[in-house]
mmCIF file of C-alpha atoms in Angstrom:
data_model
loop_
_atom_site.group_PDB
_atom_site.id
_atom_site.type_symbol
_atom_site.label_atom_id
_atom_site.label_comp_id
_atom_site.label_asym_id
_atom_site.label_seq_id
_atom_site.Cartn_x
_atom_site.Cartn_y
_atom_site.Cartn_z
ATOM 1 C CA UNK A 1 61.610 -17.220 77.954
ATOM 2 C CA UNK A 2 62.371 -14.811 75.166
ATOM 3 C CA UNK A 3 66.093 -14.974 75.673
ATOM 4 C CA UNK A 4 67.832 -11.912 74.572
ATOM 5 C CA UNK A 5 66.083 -9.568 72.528
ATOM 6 C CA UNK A 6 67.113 -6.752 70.426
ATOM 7 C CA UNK A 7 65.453 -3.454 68.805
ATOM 8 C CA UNK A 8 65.202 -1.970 66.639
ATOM 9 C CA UNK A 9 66.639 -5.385 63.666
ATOM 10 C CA UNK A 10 67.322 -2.449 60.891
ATOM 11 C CA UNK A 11 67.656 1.136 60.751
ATOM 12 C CA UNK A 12 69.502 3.673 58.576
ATOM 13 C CA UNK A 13 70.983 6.882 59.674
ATOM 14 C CA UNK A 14 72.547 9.860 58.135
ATOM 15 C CA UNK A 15 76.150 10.972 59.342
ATOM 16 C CA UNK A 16 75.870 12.754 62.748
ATOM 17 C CA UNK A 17 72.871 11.352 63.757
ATOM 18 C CA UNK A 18 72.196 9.836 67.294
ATOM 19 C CA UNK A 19 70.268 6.507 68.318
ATOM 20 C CA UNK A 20 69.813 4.358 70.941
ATOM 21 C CA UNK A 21 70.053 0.214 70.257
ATOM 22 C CA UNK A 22 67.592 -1.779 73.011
ATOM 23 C CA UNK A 23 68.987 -4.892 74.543
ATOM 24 C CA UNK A 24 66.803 -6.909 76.987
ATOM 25 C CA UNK A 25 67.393 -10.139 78.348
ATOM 26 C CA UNK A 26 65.123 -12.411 80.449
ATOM 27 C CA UNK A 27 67.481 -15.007 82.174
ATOM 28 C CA UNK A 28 68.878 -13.130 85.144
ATOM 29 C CA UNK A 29 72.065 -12.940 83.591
ATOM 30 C CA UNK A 30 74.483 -10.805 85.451
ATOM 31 C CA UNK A 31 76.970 -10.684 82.457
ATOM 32 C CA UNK A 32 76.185 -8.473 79.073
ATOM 33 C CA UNK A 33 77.884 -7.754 76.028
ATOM 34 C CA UNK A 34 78.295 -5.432 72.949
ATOM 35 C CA UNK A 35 79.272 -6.767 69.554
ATOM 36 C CA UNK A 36 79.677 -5.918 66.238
ATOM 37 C CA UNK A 37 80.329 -7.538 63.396
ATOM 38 C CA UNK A 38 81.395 -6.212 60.189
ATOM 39 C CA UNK A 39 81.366 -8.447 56.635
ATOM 40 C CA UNK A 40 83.914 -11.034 56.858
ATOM 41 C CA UNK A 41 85.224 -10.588 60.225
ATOM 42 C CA UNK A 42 84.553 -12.039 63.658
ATOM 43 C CA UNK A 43 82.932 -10.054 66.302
ATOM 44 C CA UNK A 44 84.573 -7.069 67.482
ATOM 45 C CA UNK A 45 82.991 -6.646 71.944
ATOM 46 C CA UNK A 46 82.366 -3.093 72.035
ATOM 47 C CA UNK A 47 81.211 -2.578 75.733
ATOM 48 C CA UNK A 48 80.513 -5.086 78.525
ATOM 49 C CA UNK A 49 78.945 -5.122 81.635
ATOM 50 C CA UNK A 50 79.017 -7.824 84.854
ATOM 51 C CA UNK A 51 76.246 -5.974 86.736
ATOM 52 C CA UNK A 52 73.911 -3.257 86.899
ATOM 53 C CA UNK A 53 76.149 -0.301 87.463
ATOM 54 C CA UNK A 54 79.055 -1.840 86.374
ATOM 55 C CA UNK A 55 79.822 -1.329 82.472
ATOM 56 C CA UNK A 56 84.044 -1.764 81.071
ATOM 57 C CA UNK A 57 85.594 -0.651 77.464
ATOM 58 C CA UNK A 58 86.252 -4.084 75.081
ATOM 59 C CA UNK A 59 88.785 -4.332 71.925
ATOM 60 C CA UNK A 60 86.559 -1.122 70.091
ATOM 61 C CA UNK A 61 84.396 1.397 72.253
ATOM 62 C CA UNK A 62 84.956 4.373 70.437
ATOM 63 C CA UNK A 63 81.896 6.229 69.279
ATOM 64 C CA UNK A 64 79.371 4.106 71.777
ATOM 65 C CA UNK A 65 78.720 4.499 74.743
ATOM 66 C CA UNK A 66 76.779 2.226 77.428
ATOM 67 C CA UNK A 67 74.116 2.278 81.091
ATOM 68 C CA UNK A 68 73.763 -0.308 82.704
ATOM 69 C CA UNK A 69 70.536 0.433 85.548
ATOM 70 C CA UNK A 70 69.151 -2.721 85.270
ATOM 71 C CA UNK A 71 69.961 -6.734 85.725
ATOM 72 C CA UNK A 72 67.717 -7.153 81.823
ATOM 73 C CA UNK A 73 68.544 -4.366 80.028
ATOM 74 C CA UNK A 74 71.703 -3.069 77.958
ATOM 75 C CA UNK A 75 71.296 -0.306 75.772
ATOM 76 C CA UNK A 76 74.229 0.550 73.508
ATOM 77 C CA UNK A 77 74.196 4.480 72.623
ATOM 78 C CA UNK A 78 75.811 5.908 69.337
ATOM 79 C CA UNK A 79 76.367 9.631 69.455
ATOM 80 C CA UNK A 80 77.213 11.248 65.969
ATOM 81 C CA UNK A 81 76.603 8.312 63.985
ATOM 82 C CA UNK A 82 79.751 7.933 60.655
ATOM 83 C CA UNK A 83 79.735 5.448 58.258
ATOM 84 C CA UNK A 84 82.744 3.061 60.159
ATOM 85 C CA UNK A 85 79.281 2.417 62.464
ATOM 86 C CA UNK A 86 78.027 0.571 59.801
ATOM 87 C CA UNK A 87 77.649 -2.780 60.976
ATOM 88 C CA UNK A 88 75.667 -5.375 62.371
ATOM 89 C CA UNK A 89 74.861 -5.302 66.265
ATOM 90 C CA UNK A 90 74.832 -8.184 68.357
ATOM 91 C CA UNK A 91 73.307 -7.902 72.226
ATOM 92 C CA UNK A 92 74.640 -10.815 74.570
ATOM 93 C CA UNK A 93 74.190 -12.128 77.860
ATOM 94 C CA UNK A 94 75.999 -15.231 80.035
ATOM 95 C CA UNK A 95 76.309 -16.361 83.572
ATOM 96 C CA UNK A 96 79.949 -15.754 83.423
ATOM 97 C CA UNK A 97 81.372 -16.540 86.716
ATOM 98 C CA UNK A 98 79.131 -20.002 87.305
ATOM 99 C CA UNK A 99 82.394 -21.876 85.431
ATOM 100 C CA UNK A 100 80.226 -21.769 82.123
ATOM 101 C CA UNK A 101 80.998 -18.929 79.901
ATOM 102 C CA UNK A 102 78.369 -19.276 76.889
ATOM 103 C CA UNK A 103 76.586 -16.450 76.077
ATOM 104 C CA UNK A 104 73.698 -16.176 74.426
ATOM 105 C CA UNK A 105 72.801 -13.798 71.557
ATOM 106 C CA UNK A 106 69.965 -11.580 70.318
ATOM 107 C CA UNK A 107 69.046 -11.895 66.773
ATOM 108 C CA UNK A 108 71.015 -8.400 65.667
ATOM 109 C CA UNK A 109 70.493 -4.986 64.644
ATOM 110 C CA UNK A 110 71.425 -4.064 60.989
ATOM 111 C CA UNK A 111 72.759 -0.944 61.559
ATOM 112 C CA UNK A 112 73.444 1.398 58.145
ATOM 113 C CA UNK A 113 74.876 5.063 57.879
ATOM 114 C CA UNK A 114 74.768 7.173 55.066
ATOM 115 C CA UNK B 1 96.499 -8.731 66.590
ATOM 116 C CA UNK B 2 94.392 -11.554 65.761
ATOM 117 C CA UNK B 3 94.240 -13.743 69.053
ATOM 118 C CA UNK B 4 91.769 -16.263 67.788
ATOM 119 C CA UNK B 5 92.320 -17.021 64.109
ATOM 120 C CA UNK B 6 90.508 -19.282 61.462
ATOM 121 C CA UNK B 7 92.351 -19.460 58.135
ATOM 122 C CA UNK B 8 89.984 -20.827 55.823
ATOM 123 C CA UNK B 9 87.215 -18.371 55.247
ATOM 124 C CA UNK B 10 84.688 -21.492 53.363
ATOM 125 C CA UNK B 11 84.639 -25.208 53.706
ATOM 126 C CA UNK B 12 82.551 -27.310 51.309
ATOM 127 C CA UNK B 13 81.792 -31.020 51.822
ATOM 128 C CA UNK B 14 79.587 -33.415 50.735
ATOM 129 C CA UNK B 15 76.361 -34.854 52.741
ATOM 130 C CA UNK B 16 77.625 -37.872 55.148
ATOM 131 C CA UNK B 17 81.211 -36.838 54.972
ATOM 132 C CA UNK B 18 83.113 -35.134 57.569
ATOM 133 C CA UNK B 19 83.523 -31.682 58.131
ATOM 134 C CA UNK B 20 86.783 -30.406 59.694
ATOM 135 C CA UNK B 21 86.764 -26.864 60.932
ATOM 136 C CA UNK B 22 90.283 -25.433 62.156
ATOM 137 C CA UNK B 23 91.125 -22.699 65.112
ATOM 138 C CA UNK B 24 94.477 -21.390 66.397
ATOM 139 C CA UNK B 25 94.845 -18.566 69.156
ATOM 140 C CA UNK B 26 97.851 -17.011 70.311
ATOM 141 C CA UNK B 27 97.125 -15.976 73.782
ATOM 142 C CA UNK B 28 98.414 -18.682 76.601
ATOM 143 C CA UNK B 29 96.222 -17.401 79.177
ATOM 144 C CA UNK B 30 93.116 -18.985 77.241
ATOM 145 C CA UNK B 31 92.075 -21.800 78.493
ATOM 146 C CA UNK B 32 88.080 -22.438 77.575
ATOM 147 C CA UNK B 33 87.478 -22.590 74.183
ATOM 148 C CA UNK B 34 83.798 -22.611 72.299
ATOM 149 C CA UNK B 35 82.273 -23.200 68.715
ATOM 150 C CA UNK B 36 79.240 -20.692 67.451
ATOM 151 C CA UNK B 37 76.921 -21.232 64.479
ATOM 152 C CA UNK B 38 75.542 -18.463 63.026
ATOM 153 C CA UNK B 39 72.882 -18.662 60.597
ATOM 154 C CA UNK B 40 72.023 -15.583 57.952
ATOM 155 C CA UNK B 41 69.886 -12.700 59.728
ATOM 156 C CA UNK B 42 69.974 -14.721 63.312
ATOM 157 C CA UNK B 43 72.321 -14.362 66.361
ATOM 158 C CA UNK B 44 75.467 -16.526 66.713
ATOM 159 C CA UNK B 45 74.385 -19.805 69.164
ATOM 160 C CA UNK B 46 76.170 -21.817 70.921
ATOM 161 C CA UNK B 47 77.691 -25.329 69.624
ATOM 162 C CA UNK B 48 79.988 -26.853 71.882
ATOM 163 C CA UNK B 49 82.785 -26.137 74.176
ATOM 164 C CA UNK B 50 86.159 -27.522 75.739
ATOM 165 C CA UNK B 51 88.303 -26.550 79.117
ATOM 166 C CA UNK B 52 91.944 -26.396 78.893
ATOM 167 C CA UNK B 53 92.195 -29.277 81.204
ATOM 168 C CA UNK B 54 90.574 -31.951 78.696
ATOM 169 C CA UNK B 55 91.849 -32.784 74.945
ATOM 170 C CA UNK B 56 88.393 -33.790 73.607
ATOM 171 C CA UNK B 57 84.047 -32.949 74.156
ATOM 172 C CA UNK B 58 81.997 -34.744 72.019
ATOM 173 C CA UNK B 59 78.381 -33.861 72.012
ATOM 174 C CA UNK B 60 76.744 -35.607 69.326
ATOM 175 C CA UNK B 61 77.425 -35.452 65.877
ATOM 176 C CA UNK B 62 79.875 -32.727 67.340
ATOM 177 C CA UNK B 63 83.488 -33.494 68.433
ATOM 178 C CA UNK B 64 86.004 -30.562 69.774
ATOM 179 C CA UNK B 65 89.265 -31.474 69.688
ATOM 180 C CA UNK B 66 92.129 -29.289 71.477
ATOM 181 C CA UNK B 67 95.908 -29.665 71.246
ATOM 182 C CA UNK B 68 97.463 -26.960 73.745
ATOM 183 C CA UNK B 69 100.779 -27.539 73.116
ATOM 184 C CA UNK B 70 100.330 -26.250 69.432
ATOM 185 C CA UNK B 71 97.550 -23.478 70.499
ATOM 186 C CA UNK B 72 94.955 -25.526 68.011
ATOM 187 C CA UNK B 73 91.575 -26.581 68.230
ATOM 188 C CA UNK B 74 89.253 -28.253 65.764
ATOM 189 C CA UNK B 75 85.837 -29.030 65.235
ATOM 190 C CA UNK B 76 84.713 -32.371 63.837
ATOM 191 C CA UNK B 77 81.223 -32.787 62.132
ATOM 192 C CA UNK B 78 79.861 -35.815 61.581
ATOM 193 C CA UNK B 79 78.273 -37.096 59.525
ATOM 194 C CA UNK B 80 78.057 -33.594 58.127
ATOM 195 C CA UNK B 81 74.138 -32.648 57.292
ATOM 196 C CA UNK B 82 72.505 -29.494 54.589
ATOM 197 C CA UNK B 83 71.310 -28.048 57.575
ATOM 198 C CA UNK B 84 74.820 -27.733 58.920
ATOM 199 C CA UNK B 85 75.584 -24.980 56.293
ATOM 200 C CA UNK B 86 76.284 -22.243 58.290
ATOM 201 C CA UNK B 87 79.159 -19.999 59.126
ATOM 202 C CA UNK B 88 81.348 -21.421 62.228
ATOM 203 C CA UNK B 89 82.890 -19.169 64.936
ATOM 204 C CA UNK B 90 85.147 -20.120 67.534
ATOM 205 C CA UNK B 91 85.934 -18.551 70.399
ATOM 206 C CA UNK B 92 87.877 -18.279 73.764
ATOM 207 C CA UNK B 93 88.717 -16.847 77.142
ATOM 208 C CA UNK B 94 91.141 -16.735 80.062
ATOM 209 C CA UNK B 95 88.875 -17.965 83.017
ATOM 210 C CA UNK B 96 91.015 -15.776 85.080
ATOM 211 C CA UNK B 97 89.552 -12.409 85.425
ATOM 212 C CA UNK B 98 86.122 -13.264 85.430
ATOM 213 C CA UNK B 99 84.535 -11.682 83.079
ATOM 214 C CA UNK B 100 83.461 -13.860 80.250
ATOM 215 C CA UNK B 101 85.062 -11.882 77.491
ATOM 216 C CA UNK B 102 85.280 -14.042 74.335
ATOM 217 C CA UNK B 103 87.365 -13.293 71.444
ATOM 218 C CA UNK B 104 86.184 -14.490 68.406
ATOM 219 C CA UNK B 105 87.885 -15.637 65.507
ATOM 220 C CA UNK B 106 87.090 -14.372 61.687
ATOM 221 C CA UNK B 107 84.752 -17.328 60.840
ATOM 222 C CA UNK B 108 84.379 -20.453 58.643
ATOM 223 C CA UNK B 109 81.295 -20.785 56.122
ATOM 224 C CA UNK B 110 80.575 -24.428 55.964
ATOM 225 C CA UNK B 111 78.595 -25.521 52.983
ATOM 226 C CA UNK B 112 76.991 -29.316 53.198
ATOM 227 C CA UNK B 113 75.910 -30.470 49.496
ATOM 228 C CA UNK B 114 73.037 -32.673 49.089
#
C-alpha cells in the first residue's frame, strides 16, 4: 500500500494564481482531511470530508475549496492564490467511526506564494 | 482559542534519560487523546493514543499518561534514543459527532543528545 499520497511536494505561485493540490489514498478510508501548517504552529484542518459527496468547513477554509467524487481521492483547490497561503499542506485519511481515530498523513506539499 | 496547547516549544535531553513531553486542552467534550511525530520534510505519524476512560497506554518505550480532572496529558519516553529527535504533536477529539476531527496542539521539538 502506498498510504496517502500527495502532489505536487513543492510549488511556487505568484499572487492570484490558481492550483489544484492531489490527495490520494489507498486504504478505503471513508474519512479525509485538509491541513496546514504554518512555522511554529500546529495544524490548522482546512476542509474535511466523511464520504464521497460529503465535504464540511474546519477551524480555516477560507480561500480553498474542496470535491470529494471519490472514496481515494481529495483534492484541495486554491483560487487566487495570496501570500497568507503560504504554508505547508498536509493530505489525511482515518477510519473515523471504527472507535479508532488515527489518521494517517501524506508526506506534504510545500506550498510558496510570491 | 487554543484548545490543545503545548507550552514548551523544545525539549533537550540526554541519550538514556527520560523525555517528558506536556499537553493541556481546554475543551471537556474531548475525550481521545493522541501523540504525532513528525520528522523534517515527512508527514506527521502516529505515536500512541489514550481514551478518556483509562489514565495510562504504554506501548513500548512509549507511556501516555492522562489526568482528566486537570485537562493534562503527558508523554513519557524512555529510555529516550537520537532517533527520537523529532517534533511531538498531540492531539484530540470529542468521539461524539463522529467525525474524527483532531485539534492539534502547537508542537514540542525533542532533541536526544548522543
Amino acid at each position: 500500500n502506498a498510504g496517502v499520497t500527495q502532489t505536487p511536494k513543492f510549488r511556487i505561485l505568484k499572487i492570484g494564481q490558481s492550483m489544484t493540490l492531489q490527495c490520494t489514498q489507498d486504504m478505503n478510508h471513508n474519512y479525509m482531511y485538509w491541513y496546514r501548517q504554518d512555522p511554529g504552529m500546529g495544524l490548522k484542518l482546512i476542509y474535511y470530508s466523511v464520504g464521497a459527496g460529503i465535504t464540511d468547513k474546519g477551524e480555516v477554509p477560507n480561500g480553498y475549496n474542496v470535491s470529494r467524487s471519490t472514496t481515494e481521492d481529495f483534492p484541495l483547490r486554491l483560487e487566487l492564490a495570496a501570500p497568507s497561503q503560504t504554508s505547508v499542506y498536509f493530505c489525511a485519511s482515518s477510519y473515523a467511526n471504527m472507535g479508532s481515530y488515527e489518521q494517517y498523513f501524506g508526506p506534504g506539499t510545500r506550498l510558496t506564494v510570491t | 482559542d487554543q484548545q490543545v496547547k503545548q507550552n514548551s516549544p523544545s525539549l533537550s535531553v540526554q541519550e538514556g534519560r527520560i523525555s517528558i513531553l506536556n499537553c493541556d486542552y481546554t475543551n471537556s467534550m474531548f475525550d481521545y487523546f493522541l501523540w504525532y511525530k513528525k520528522y523534517p520534510a515527512e508527514g506527521p505519524t502516529f505515536l500512541i493514543s489514550i481514551s478518556s476512560i483509562k489514565d495510562k497506554n504504554e506501548d513500548g518505550r512509549f507511556t501516555v499518561f492522562l489526568n482528566k480532572s486537570a485537562k493534562h496529558l503527558s508523554l513519557h519516553i524512555v529510555p529516550s534514543q537520537p532517533g527520537d529527535s523529532a517534533v511531538y504533536f498531540c492531539a484530540a477529539t470529542p468521539t461524539s459527532g463522529n467525525t474524527g476531527k483532531l485539534i492539534f496542539g502547537q508542537g514540542t521539538t525533542l532533541q536526544v543528545k548522543p
